[in-house]
């Protein structure tokens, strides 16, 4: 189904895909890589997003439905040798499937529905694994959108895409707006904007989360800067009941998002 096997890591096709591991080329080419069966499966569910699929013979045998779906959609499928797949993969143990995809983000105003109830905002988040995990948690909690502000990591970073476990293709994502602009739009849409910070005056136990809420999550090491805390309606911390010093960003974000989701669903 995939034709002759690609074995030359210096072939133009492989080099064109390989360059997408760098952000500058992703921005220039307006393409990114989605690696692994879960990401490929979710990408294929969106019309016109998957542009090419690279697969090893072993992966094609394990996931014939994905290769078949790609072929049925007219997506070029390239069988790749292990050496070529290692060039395209950004993991220690390649899973044998890499898709070249179009960006899925939308403008800020398009990402926010008129009746948005729950939004996650990533401000100055630099770790792609954390960012992807926050996307996954937001998706699982039923969030309406995830906003990556201008100082945050690229959502198309390979580690971020993998950590999202397909959620990048589920929840509307906006990229690049300054925090102040994002917060202004959120408030105009009627959402209460809460900054999650360990130095917050209130805890999750103290605040009413039943209304439409946007959560701002900050940098893993130093949290949120004062100018971001200043534009939020309130600063809230996750209570620590045990002896742990703190929670990492992704865990704290999951707790906050699920607290809001639960509060909005309890009569």
PDB file of C-alpha atoms in Angstrom:
ATOM      1  CA  UNK A   1       0.000   0.000   0.000  1.00  0.00           C
ATOM      2  CA  UNK A   2       2.846   2.389   0.860  1.00  0.00           C
ATOM      3  CA  UNK A   3       4.956   1.650  -2.221  1.00  0.00           C
ATOM      4  CA  UNK A   4       8.750   1.339  -2.300  1.00  0.00           C
ATOM      5  CA  UNK A   5      10.485   1.737   1.034  1.00  0.00           C
ATOM      6  CA  UNK A   6      12.291   4.995   1.749  1.00  0.00           C
ATOM      7  CA  UNK A   7      15.810   4.153   2.872  1.00  0.00           C
ATOM      8  CA  UNK A   8      17.793   7.333   2.171  1.00  0.00           C
ATOM      9  CA  UNK A   9      17.773   9.721   5.126  1.00  0.00           C
ATOM     10  CA  UNK A  10      19.049  12.477   2.796  1.00  0.00           C
ATOM     11  CA  UNK A  11      16.201  12.224   0.322  1.00  0.00           C
ATOM     12  CA  UNK A  12      14.286  15.504  -0.231  1.00  0.00           C
ATOM     13  CA  UNK A  13      11.073  14.039   1.168  1.00  0.00           C
ATOM     14  CA  UNK A  14      12.724  12.890   4.398  1.00  0.00           C
ATOM     15  CA  UNK A  15      14.688  16.133   4.783  1.00  0.00           C
ATOM     16  CA  UNK A  16      11.500  18.184   4.276  1.00  0.00           C
ATOM     17  CA  UNK A  17       9.788  16.277   7.081  1.00  0.00           C
ATOM     18  CA  UNK A  18      12.847  16.188   9.334  1.00  0.00           C
ATOM     19  CA  UNK A  19      13.169  19.983   9.317  1.00  0.00           C
ATOM     20  CA  UNK A  20       9.762  20.211  11.008  1.00  0.00           C
ATOM     21  CA  UNK A  21      11.402  19.140  14.270  1.00  0.00           C
ATOM     22  CA  UNK A  22      12.567  22.784  14.540  1.00  0.00           C
ATOM     23  CA  UNK A  23      10.131  25.571  15.346  1.00  0.00           C
ATOM     24  CA  UNK A  24      11.512  28.034  12.796  1.00  0.00           C
ATOM     25  CA  UNK A  25      10.820  25.595   9.982  1.00  0.00           C
ATOM     26  CA  UNK A  26       7.406  24.645  11.378  1.00  0.00           C
ATOM     27  CA  UNK A  27       6.473  28.326  11.321  1.00  0.00           C
ATOM     28  CA  UNK A  28       7.941  28.821   7.855  1.00  0.00           C
ATOM     29  CA  UNK A  29       6.365  25.732   6.273  1.00  0.00           C
ATOM     30  CA  UNK A  30       3.142  25.881   8.301  1.00  0.00           C
ATOM     31  CA  UNK A  31       3.394  22.165   9.051  1.00  0.00           C
ATOM     32  CA  UNK A  32       4.229  19.989  12.039  1.00  0.00           C
ATOM     33  CA  UNK A  33       4.837  16.344  12.912  1.00  0.00           C
ATOM     34  CA  UNK A  34       2.436  14.135  14.842  1.00  0.00           C
ATOM     35  CA  UNK A  35       4.124  10.973  16.059  1.00  0.00           C
ATOM     36  CA  UNK A  36       2.627   7.710  17.256  1.00  0.00           C
ATOM     37  CA  UNK A  37      -0.645   5.883  16.603  1.00  0.00           C
ATOM     38  CA  UNK A  38      -2.773   7.970  18.977  1.00  0.00           C
ATOM     39  CA  UNK A  39      -1.750  11.296  17.474  1.00  0.00           C
ATOM     40  CA  UNK A  40      -2.054   9.965  13.923  1.00  0.00           C
ATOM     41  CA  UNK A  41      -5.480   8.466  14.629  1.00  0.00           C
ATOM     42  CA  UNK A  42      -6.838  11.759  15.965  1.00  0.00           C
ATOM     43  CA  UNK A  43      -5.252  13.793  13.167  1.00  0.00           C
ATOM     44  CA  UNK A  44      -6.917  11.595  10.559  1.00  0.00           C
ATOM     45  CA  UNK A  45     -10.325  12.338  12.095  1.00  0.00           C
ATOM     46  CA  UNK A  46     -10.020  15.972  10.972  1.00  0.00           C
ATOM     47  CA  UNK A  47     -10.554  16.669   7.290  1.00  0.00           C
ATOM     48  CA  UNK A  48      -7.548  18.027   5.426  1.00  0.00           C
ATOM     49  CA  UNK A  49      -5.166  18.094   8.382  1.00  0.00           C
ATOM     50  CA  UNK A  50      -2.942  15.117   7.533  1.00  0.00           C
ATOM     51  CA  UNK A  51      -0.700  15.806   4.546  1.00  0.00           C
ATOM     52  CA  UNK A  52       1.606  12.771   4.551  1.00  0.00           C
ATOM     53  CA  UNK A  53       2.114   9.619   6.586  1.00  0.00           C
ATOM     54  CA  UNK A  54       5.415   7.824   7.148  1.00  0.00           C
ATOM     55  CA  UNK A  55       5.194   4.264   8.447  1.00  0.00           C
ATOM     56  CA  UNK A  56       7.512   1.329   8.949  1.00  0.00           C
ATOM     57  CA  UNK A  57       6.449  -2.080   7.685  1.00  0.00           C
ATOM     58  CA  UNK A  58       6.065  -3.240  11.291  1.00  0.00           C
ATOM     59  CA  UNK A  59       3.825  -0.297  12.209  1.00  0.00           C
ATOM     60  CA  UNK A  60       1.750  -0.829   9.077  1.00  0.00           C
ATOM     61  CA  UNK A  61       1.183  -4.429  10.140  1.00  0.00           C
ATOM     62  CA  UNK A  62       0.213  -3.341  13.677  1.00  0.00           C
ATOM     63  CA  UNK A  63      -2.061  -0.487  12.591  1.00  0.00           C
ATOM     64  CA  UNK A  64      -3.466  -1.366   9.162  1.00  0.00           C
ATOM     65  CA  UNK A  65      -6.622   0.634   9.896  1.00  0.00           C
ATOM     66  CA  UNK A  66      -4.641   3.884  10.216  1.00  0.00           C
ATOM     67  CA  UNK A  67      -2.668   3.308   7.040  1.00  0.00           C
ATOM     68  CA  UNK A  68      -5.889   2.321   5.275  1.00  0.00           C
ATOM     69  CA  UNK A  69      -7.726   5.403   6.490  1.00  0.00           C
ATOM     70  CA  UNK A  70      -4.905   7.626   5.310  1.00  0.00           C
ATOM     71  CA  UNK A  71      -4.899   5.976   1.881  1.00  0.00           C
ATOM     72  CA  UNK A  72      -8.693   6.253   1.629  1.00  0.00           C
ATOM     73  CA  UNK A  73      -8.403   9.992   2.316  1.00  0.00           C
ATOM     74  CA  UNK A  74      -5.834  10.388  -0.431  1.00  0.00           C
ATOM     75  CA  UNK A  75      -3.011  11.034   2.017  1.00  0.00           C
ATOM     76  CA  UNK A  76       0.350   9.938   0.536  1.00  0.00           C
ATOM     77  CA  UNK A  77       1.685   7.013   2.595  1.00  0.00           C
ATOM     78  CA  UNK A  78       5.438   6.405   2.590  1.00  0.00           C
ATOM     79  CA  UNK A  79       6.901   3.193   3.931  1.00  0.00           C
ATOM     80  CA  UNK A  80      10.130   4.090   5.715  1.00  0.00           C
ATOM     81  CA  UNK A  81      13.079   2.057   6.884  1.00  0.00           C
ATOM     82  CA  UNK A  82      14.016   1.971  10.536  1.00  0.00           C
ATOM     83  CA  UNK A  83      16.884   4.381   9.853  1.00  0.00           C
ATOM     84  CA  UNK A  84      14.598   6.884   8.162  1.00  0.00           C
ATOM     85  CA  UNK A  85      12.002   6.596  10.935  1.00  0.00           C
ATOM     86  CA  UNK A  86      14.717   7.226  13.514  1.00  0.00           C
ATOM     87  CA  UNK A  87      15.512  10.482  11.678  1.00  0.00           C
ATOM     88  CA  UNK A  88      11.890  11.592  11.799  1.00  0.00           C
ATOM     89  CA  UNK A  89      11.116  10.393  15.318  1.00  0.00           C
ATOM     90  CA  UNK A  90      11.741  12.509  18.392  1.00  0.00           C
ATOM     91  CA  UNK A  91      11.486   9.613  20.830  1.00  0.00           C
ATOM     92  CA  UNK A  92      14.047   7.120  22.066  1.00  0.00           C
ATOM     93  CA  UNK A  93      11.902   4.217  20.849  1.00  0.00           C
ATOM     94  CA  UNK A  94      10.074   5.215  17.649  1.00  0.00           C
ATOM     95  CA  UNK A  95       6.559   3.823  17.277  1.00  0.00           C
ATOM     96  CA  UNK A  96       6.859   3.703  13.495  1.00  0.00           C
ATOM     97  CA  UNK A  97       4.173   6.243  12.547  1.00  0.00           C
ATOM     98  CA  UNK A  98       4.762   9.928  11.828  1.00  0.00           C
ATOM     99  CA  UNK A  99       2.264  12.215  10.117  1.00  0.00           C
ATOM    100  CA  UNK A 100       2.973  15.575   8.535  1.00  0.00           C
ATOM    101  CA  UNK A 101       0.054  17.828   9.477  1.00  0.00           C
ATOM    102  CA  UNK A 102      -1.316  21.293   8.892  1.00  0.00           C
ATOM    103  CA  UNK A 103      -1.578  23.569  11.950  1.00  0.00           C
ATOM    104  CA  UNK A 104      -4.896  23.276  13.765  1.00  0.00           C
ATOM    105  CA  UNK A 105      -4.905  26.489  15.806  1.00  0.00           C
ATOM    106  CA  UNK A 106      -7.485  29.187  15.155  1.00  0.00           C
ATOM    107  CA  UNK A 107      -7.671  32.941  15.879  1.00  0.00           C
ATOM    108  CA  UNK A 108      -8.371  33.873  19.483  1.00  0.00           C
ATOM    109  CA  UNK A 109     -11.928  35.040  18.840  1.00  0.00           C
ATOM    110  CA  UNK A 110     -12.753  31.858  16.929  1.00  0.00           C
ATOM    111  CA  UNK A 111     -11.397  29.677  19.741  1.00  0.00           C
ATOM    112  CA  UNK A 112     -13.763  31.218  22.281  1.00  0.00           C
ATOM    113  CA  UNK A 113     -17.424  30.303  21.782  1.00  0.00           C
ATOM    114  CA  UNK A 114     -19.998  32.815  22.953  1.00  0.00           C
ATOM    115  CA  UNK A 115     -21.108  30.503  25.757  1.00  0.00           C
ATOM    116  CA  UNK A 116     -17.641  29.332  26.855  1.00  0.00           C
ATOM    117  CA  UNK A 117     -17.666  27.848  30.359  1.00  0.00           C
ATOM    118  CA  UNK A 118     -14.094  26.678  30.897  1.00  0.00           C
ATOM    119  CA  UNK A 119     -10.838  27.849  29.311  1.00  0.00           C
ATOM    120  CA  UNK A 120      -7.182  27.120  30.065  1.00  0.00           C
ATOM    121  CA  UNK A 121      -4.607  29.859  29.442  1.00  0.00           C
ATOM    122  CA  UNK A 122      -0.889  29.032  29.309  1.00  0.00           C
ATOM    123  CA  UNK A 123       1.180  32.105  30.176  1.00  0.00           C
ATOM    124  CA  UNK A 124       4.993  31.823  30.066  1.00  0.00           C
ATOM    125  CA  UNK A 125       4.783  28.019  30.111  1.00  0.00           C
ATOM    126  CA  UNK A 126       8.051  26.773  28.621  1.00  0.00           C
ATOM    127  CA  UNK A 127       8.097  23.025  29.241  1.00  0.00           C
ATOM    128  CA  UNK A 128       6.451  21.261  26.271  1.00  0.00           C
ATOM    129  CA  UNK A 129       5.621  18.143  28.262  1.00  0.00           C
ATOM    130  CA  UNK A 130       3.729  20.184  30.842  1.00  0.00           C
ATOM    131  CA  UNK A 131       1.977  22.206  28.150  1.00  0.00           C
ATOM    132  CA  UNK A 132       0.822  19.086  26.348  1.00  0.00           C
ATOM    133  CA  UNK A 133      -0.375  17.512  29.584  1.00  0.00           C
ATOM    134  CA  UNK A 134      -2.351  20.652  30.433  1.00  0.00           C
ATOM    135  CA  UNK A 135      -3.986  20.404  26.987  1.00  0.00           C
ATOM    136  CA  UNK A 136      -4.882  16.797  27.708  1.00  0.00           C
ATOM    137  CA  UNK A 137      -6.321  17.680  31.126  1.00  0.00           C
ATOM    138  CA  UNK A 138      -8.300  20.586  29.652  1.00  0.00           C
ATOM    139  CA  UNK A 139      -9.740  18.299  26.996  1.00  0.00           C
ATOM    140  CA  UNK A 140     -10.659  15.659  29.580  1.00  0.00           C
ATOM    141  CA  UNK A 141     -12.303  18.282  31.815  1.00  0.00           C
ATOM    142  CA  UNK A 142     -14.452  19.484  28.922  1.00  0.00           C
ATOM    143  CA  UNK A 143     -12.732  22.834  28.416  1.00  0.00           C
ATOM    144  CA  UNK A 144     -13.927  24.963  25.521  1.00  0.00           C
ATOM    145  CA  UNK A 145     -10.463  26.189  24.513  1.00  0.00           C
ATOM    146  CA  UNK A 146      -6.770  26.282  25.351  1.00  0.00           C
ATOM    147  CA  UNK A 147      -4.914  29.552  24.782  1.00  0.00           C
ATOM    148  CA  UNK A 148      -1.124  29.599  24.338  1.00  0.00           C
ATOM    149  CA  UNK A 149      -0.031  33.191  24.958  1.00  0.00           C
ATOM    150  CA  UNK A 150       2.874  34.781  23.128  1.00  0.00           C
ATOM    151  CA  UNK A 151       5.541  33.859  25.704  1.00  0.00           C
ATOM    152  CA  UNK A 152       4.621  30.183  25.890  1.00  0.00           C
ATOM    153  CA  UNK A 153       6.009  27.084  24.215  1.00  0.00           C
ATOM    154  CA  UNK A 154       5.000  26.112  20.696  1.00  0.00           C
ATOM    155  CA  UNK A 155       2.036  23.692  20.891  1.00  0.00           C
ATOM    156  CA  UNK A 156       3.489  21.918  17.836  1.00  0.00           C
ATOM    157  CA  UNK A 157       6.706  21.017  19.628  1.00  0.00           C
ATOM    158  CA  UNK A 158       7.027  17.232  19.263  1.00  0.00           C
ATOM    159  CA  UNK A 159       7.040  16.598  23.013  1.00  0.00           C
ATOM    160  CA  UNK A 160       3.993  18.827  23.461  1.00  0.00           C
ATOM    161  CA  UNK A 161       2.081  17.029  20.704  1.00  0.00           C
ATOM    162  CA  UNK A 162       2.891  13.638  22.230  1.00  0.00           C
ATOM    163  CA  UNK A 163       2.017  14.737  25.769  1.00  0.00           C
ATOM    164  CA  UNK A 164      -1.380  15.976  24.582  1.00  0.00           C
ATOM    165  CA  UNK A 165      -2.199  12.358  23.594  1.00  0.00           C
ATOM    166  CA  UNK A 166      -4.365  13.535  20.705  1.00  0.00           C
ATOM    167  CA  UNK A 167      -6.079  16.365  22.571  1.00  0.00           C
ATOM    168  CA  UNK A 168      -4.380  18.921  20.322  1.00  0.00           C
ATOM    169  CA  UNK A 169      -6.827  17.719  17.660  1.00  0.00           C
ATOM    170  CA  UNK A 170      -9.891  17.849  19.956  1.00  0.00           C
ATOM    171  CA  UNK A 171     -10.020  21.190  21.745  1.00  0.00           C
ATOM    172  CA  UNK A 172      -9.819  24.577  19.989  1.00  0.00           C
ATOM    173  CA  UNK A 173      -6.346  26.083  20.404  1.00  0.00           C
ATOM    174  CA  UNK A 174      -5.307  29.721  19.922  1.00  0.00           C
ATOM    175  CA  UNK A 175      -1.663  30.746  19.734  1.00  0.00           C
ATOM    176  CA  UNK A 176       0.339  33.919  20.216  1.00  0.00           C
ATOM    177  CA  UNK A 177      -1.962  36.477  21.827  1.00  0.00           C
ATOM    178  CA  UNK A 178      -0.472  38.616  24.614  1.00  0.00           C
ATOM    179  CA  UNK A 179      -1.820  37.740  28.057  1.00  0.00           C
ATOM    180  CA  UNK A 180      -3.552  41.113  28.465  1.00  0.00           C
ATOM    181  CA  UNK A 181      -5.393  40.706  25.161  1.00  0.00           C
ATOM    182  CA  UNK A 182      -6.457  37.145  25.999  1.00  0.00           C
ATOM    183  CA  UNK A 183      -7.718  38.187  29.427  1.00  0.00           C
ATOM    184  CA  UNK A 184      -9.631  41.117  27.977  1.00  0.00           C
ATOM    185  CA  UNK A 185     -11.388  38.843  25.467  1.00  0.00           C
ATOM    186  CA  UNK A 186     -12.198  36.305  28.169  1.00  0.00           C
ATOM    187  CA  UNK A 187     -13.769  38.932  30.386  1.00  0.00           C
ATOM    188  CA  UNK A 188     -15.741  40.309  27.449  1.00  0.00           C
ATOM    189  CA  UNK A 189     -17.134  36.796  26.952  1.00  0.00           C
ATOM    190  CA  UNK A 190     -18.282  36.764  30.560  1.00  0.00           C
ATOM    191  CA  UNK A 191     -15.645  34.484  32.075  1.00  0.00           C
ATOM    192  CA  UNK A 192     -14.138  35.038  35.482  1.00  0.00           C
ATOM    193  CA  UNK A 193     -10.347  34.907  35.126  1.00  0.00           C
ATOM    194  CA  UNK A 194      -8.465  33.097  37.879  1.00  0.00           C
ATOM    195  CA  UNK A 195      -4.686  32.915  38.126  1.00  0.00           C
ATOM    196  CA  UNK A 196      -3.384  29.670  39.608  1.00  0.00           C
ATOM    197  CA  UNK A 197      -0.447  30.535  41.845  1.00  0.00           C
ATOM    198  CA  UNK A 198       1.047  29.040  44.997  1.00  0.00           C
ATOM    199  CA  UNK A 199       0.964  32.448  46.661  1.00  0.00           C
ATOM    200  CA  UNK A 200      -2.740  32.952  46.026  1.00  0.00           C
ATOM    201  CA  UNK A 201      -4.832  34.655  48.703  1.00  0.00           C
ATOM    202  CA  UNK A 202      -7.579  32.072  48.357  1.00  0.00           C
ATOM    203  CA  UNK A 203      -7.615  28.307  47.931  1.00  0.00           C
ATOM    204  CA  UNK A 204      -9.808  26.183  45.715  1.00  0.00           C
ATOM    205  CA  UNK A 205     -11.879  25.470  48.821  1.00  0.00           C
ATOM    206  CA  UNK A 206     -12.696  29.171  49.186  1.00  0.00           C
ATOM    207  CA  UNK A 207     -13.868  30.167  45.719  1.00  0.00           C
ATOM    208  CA  UNK A 208     -17.114  29.604  43.861  1.00  0.00           C
ATOM    209  CA  UNK A 209     -16.243  27.829  40.621  1.00  0.00           C
ATOM    210  CA  UNK A 210     -19.769  27.213  39.373  1.00  0.00           C
ATOM    211  CA  UNK A 211     -19.716  30.044  36.833  1.00  0.00           C
ATOM    212  CA  UNK A 212     -17.813  30.396  33.549  1.00  0.00           C
ATOM    213  CA  UNK A 213     -14.117  30.375  34.429  1.00  0.00           C
ATOM    214  CA  UNK A 214     -10.769  30.803  32.715  1.00  0.00           C
ATOM    215  CA  UNK A 215      -7.647  29.551  34.486  1.00  0.00           C
ATOM    216  CA  UNK A 216      -4.219  31.091  33.863  1.00  0.00           C
ATOM    217  CA  UNK A 217      -1.291  28.726  34.438  1.00  0.00           C
ATOM    218  CA  UNK A 218       2.275  30.032  34.579  1.00  0.00           C
ATOM    219  CA  UNK A 219       5.896  29.076  34.305  1.00  0.00           C
ATOM    220  CA  UNK A 220       7.032  25.855  35.968  1.00  0.00           C
ATOM    221  CA  UNK A 221       9.890  27.459  37.876  1.00  0.00           C
ATOM    222  CA  UNK A 222       8.796  30.980  38.794  1.00  0.00           C
ATOM    223  CA  UNK A 223       5.025  30.988  38.405  1.00  0.00           C
ATOM    224  CA  UNK A 224       3.171  34.013  37.081  1.00  0.00           C
ATOM    225  CA  UNK A 225       4.658  37.522  36.864  1.00  0.00           C
ATOM    226  CA  UNK A 226       3.036  40.383  38.750  1.00  0.00           C
ATOM    227  CA  UNK A 227       1.603  41.942  35.602  1.00  0.00           C
ATOM    228  CA  UNK A 228      -0.301  38.738  34.869  1.00  0.00           C
ATOM    229  CA  UNK A 229      -1.504  38.341  38.452  1.00  0.00           C
ATOM    230  CA  UNK A 230      -2.683  41.944  38.280  1.00  0.00           C
ATOM    231  CA  UNK A 231      -5.071  41.408  35.374  1.00  0.00           C
ATOM    232  CA  UNK A 232      -6.739  38.319  36.896  1.00  0.00           C
ATOM    233  CA  UNK A 233      -9.977  38.629  38.863  1.00  0.00           C
ATOM    234  CA  UNK A 234      -8.474  36.550  41.672  1.00  0.00           C
ATOM    235  CA  UNK A 235      -5.345  34.545  42.496  1.00  0.00           C
ATOM    236  CA  UNK A 236      -6.062  31.024  43.730  1.00  0.00           C
ATOM    237  CA  UNK A 237      -3.811  28.308  45.077  1.00  0.00           C
ATOM    238  CA  UNK A 238      -4.301  24.561  45.288  1.00  0.00           C
ATOM    239  CA  UNK A 239      -4.366  23.617  48.987  1.00  0.00           C
ATOM    240  CA  UNK A 240      -1.620  21.284  50.164  1.00  0.00           C
ATOM    241  CA  UNK A 241      -2.966  18.982  52.869  1.00  0.00           C
ATOM    242  CA  UNK A 242       0.120  16.817  53.221  1.00  0.00           C
ATOM    243  CA  UNK A 243       3.818  17.566  53.466  1.00  0.00           C
ATOM    244  CA  UNK A 244       4.618  18.068  49.774  1.00  0.00           C
ATOM    245  CA  UNK A 245       6.132  21.466  49.101  1.00  0.00           C
ATOM    246  CA  UNK A 246       4.115  21.988  45.934  1.00  0.00           C
ATOM    247  CA  UNK A 247       2.494  20.395  42.888  1.00  0.00           C
ATOM    248  CA  UNK A 248       3.989  20.523  39.423  1.00  0.00           C
ATOM    249  CA  UNK A 249       2.268  22.670  36.830  1.00  0.00           C
ATOM    250  CA  UNK A 250       0.398  19.934  34.991  1.00  0.00           C
ATOM    251  CA  UNK A 251      -0.918  18.343  38.177  1.00  0.00           C
ATOM    252  CA  UNK A 252      -2.052  21.672  39.609  1.00  0.00           C
ATOM    253  CA  UNK A 253      -3.731  22.547  36.308  1.00  0.00           C
ATOM    254  CA  UNK A 254      -5.602  19.241  36.262  1.00  0.00           C
ATOM    255  CA  UNK A 255      -6.840  19.838  39.825  1.00  0.00           C
ATOM    256  CA  UNK A 256      -8.030  23.371  38.991  1.00  0.00           C
ATOM    257  CA  UNK A 257      -9.725  22.409  35.730  1.00  0.00           C
ATOM    258  CA  UNK A 258     -11.502  19.429  37.241  1.00  0.00           C
ATOM    259  CA  UNK A 259     -12.591  21.476  40.255  1.00  0.00           C
ATOM    260  CA  UNK A 260     -14.264  23.918  37.886  1.00  0.00           C
ATOM    261  CA  UNK A 261     -15.732  21.172  35.728  1.00  0.00           C
ATOM    262  CA  UNK A 262     -17.224  19.443  38.765  1.00  0.00           C
ATOM    263  CA  UNK A 263     -18.595  22.674  40.247  1.00  0.00           C
ATOM    264  CA  UNK A 264     -20.275  23.518  36.946  1.00  0.00           C
ATOM    265  CA  UNK A 265     -21.948  20.110  36.801  1.00  0.00           C
ATOM    266  CA  UNK A 266     -23.192  19.788  40.379  1.00  0.00           C
ATOM    267  CA  UNK A 267     -26.772  21.105  40.729  1.00  0.00           C
TER     268      UNK A 267
END
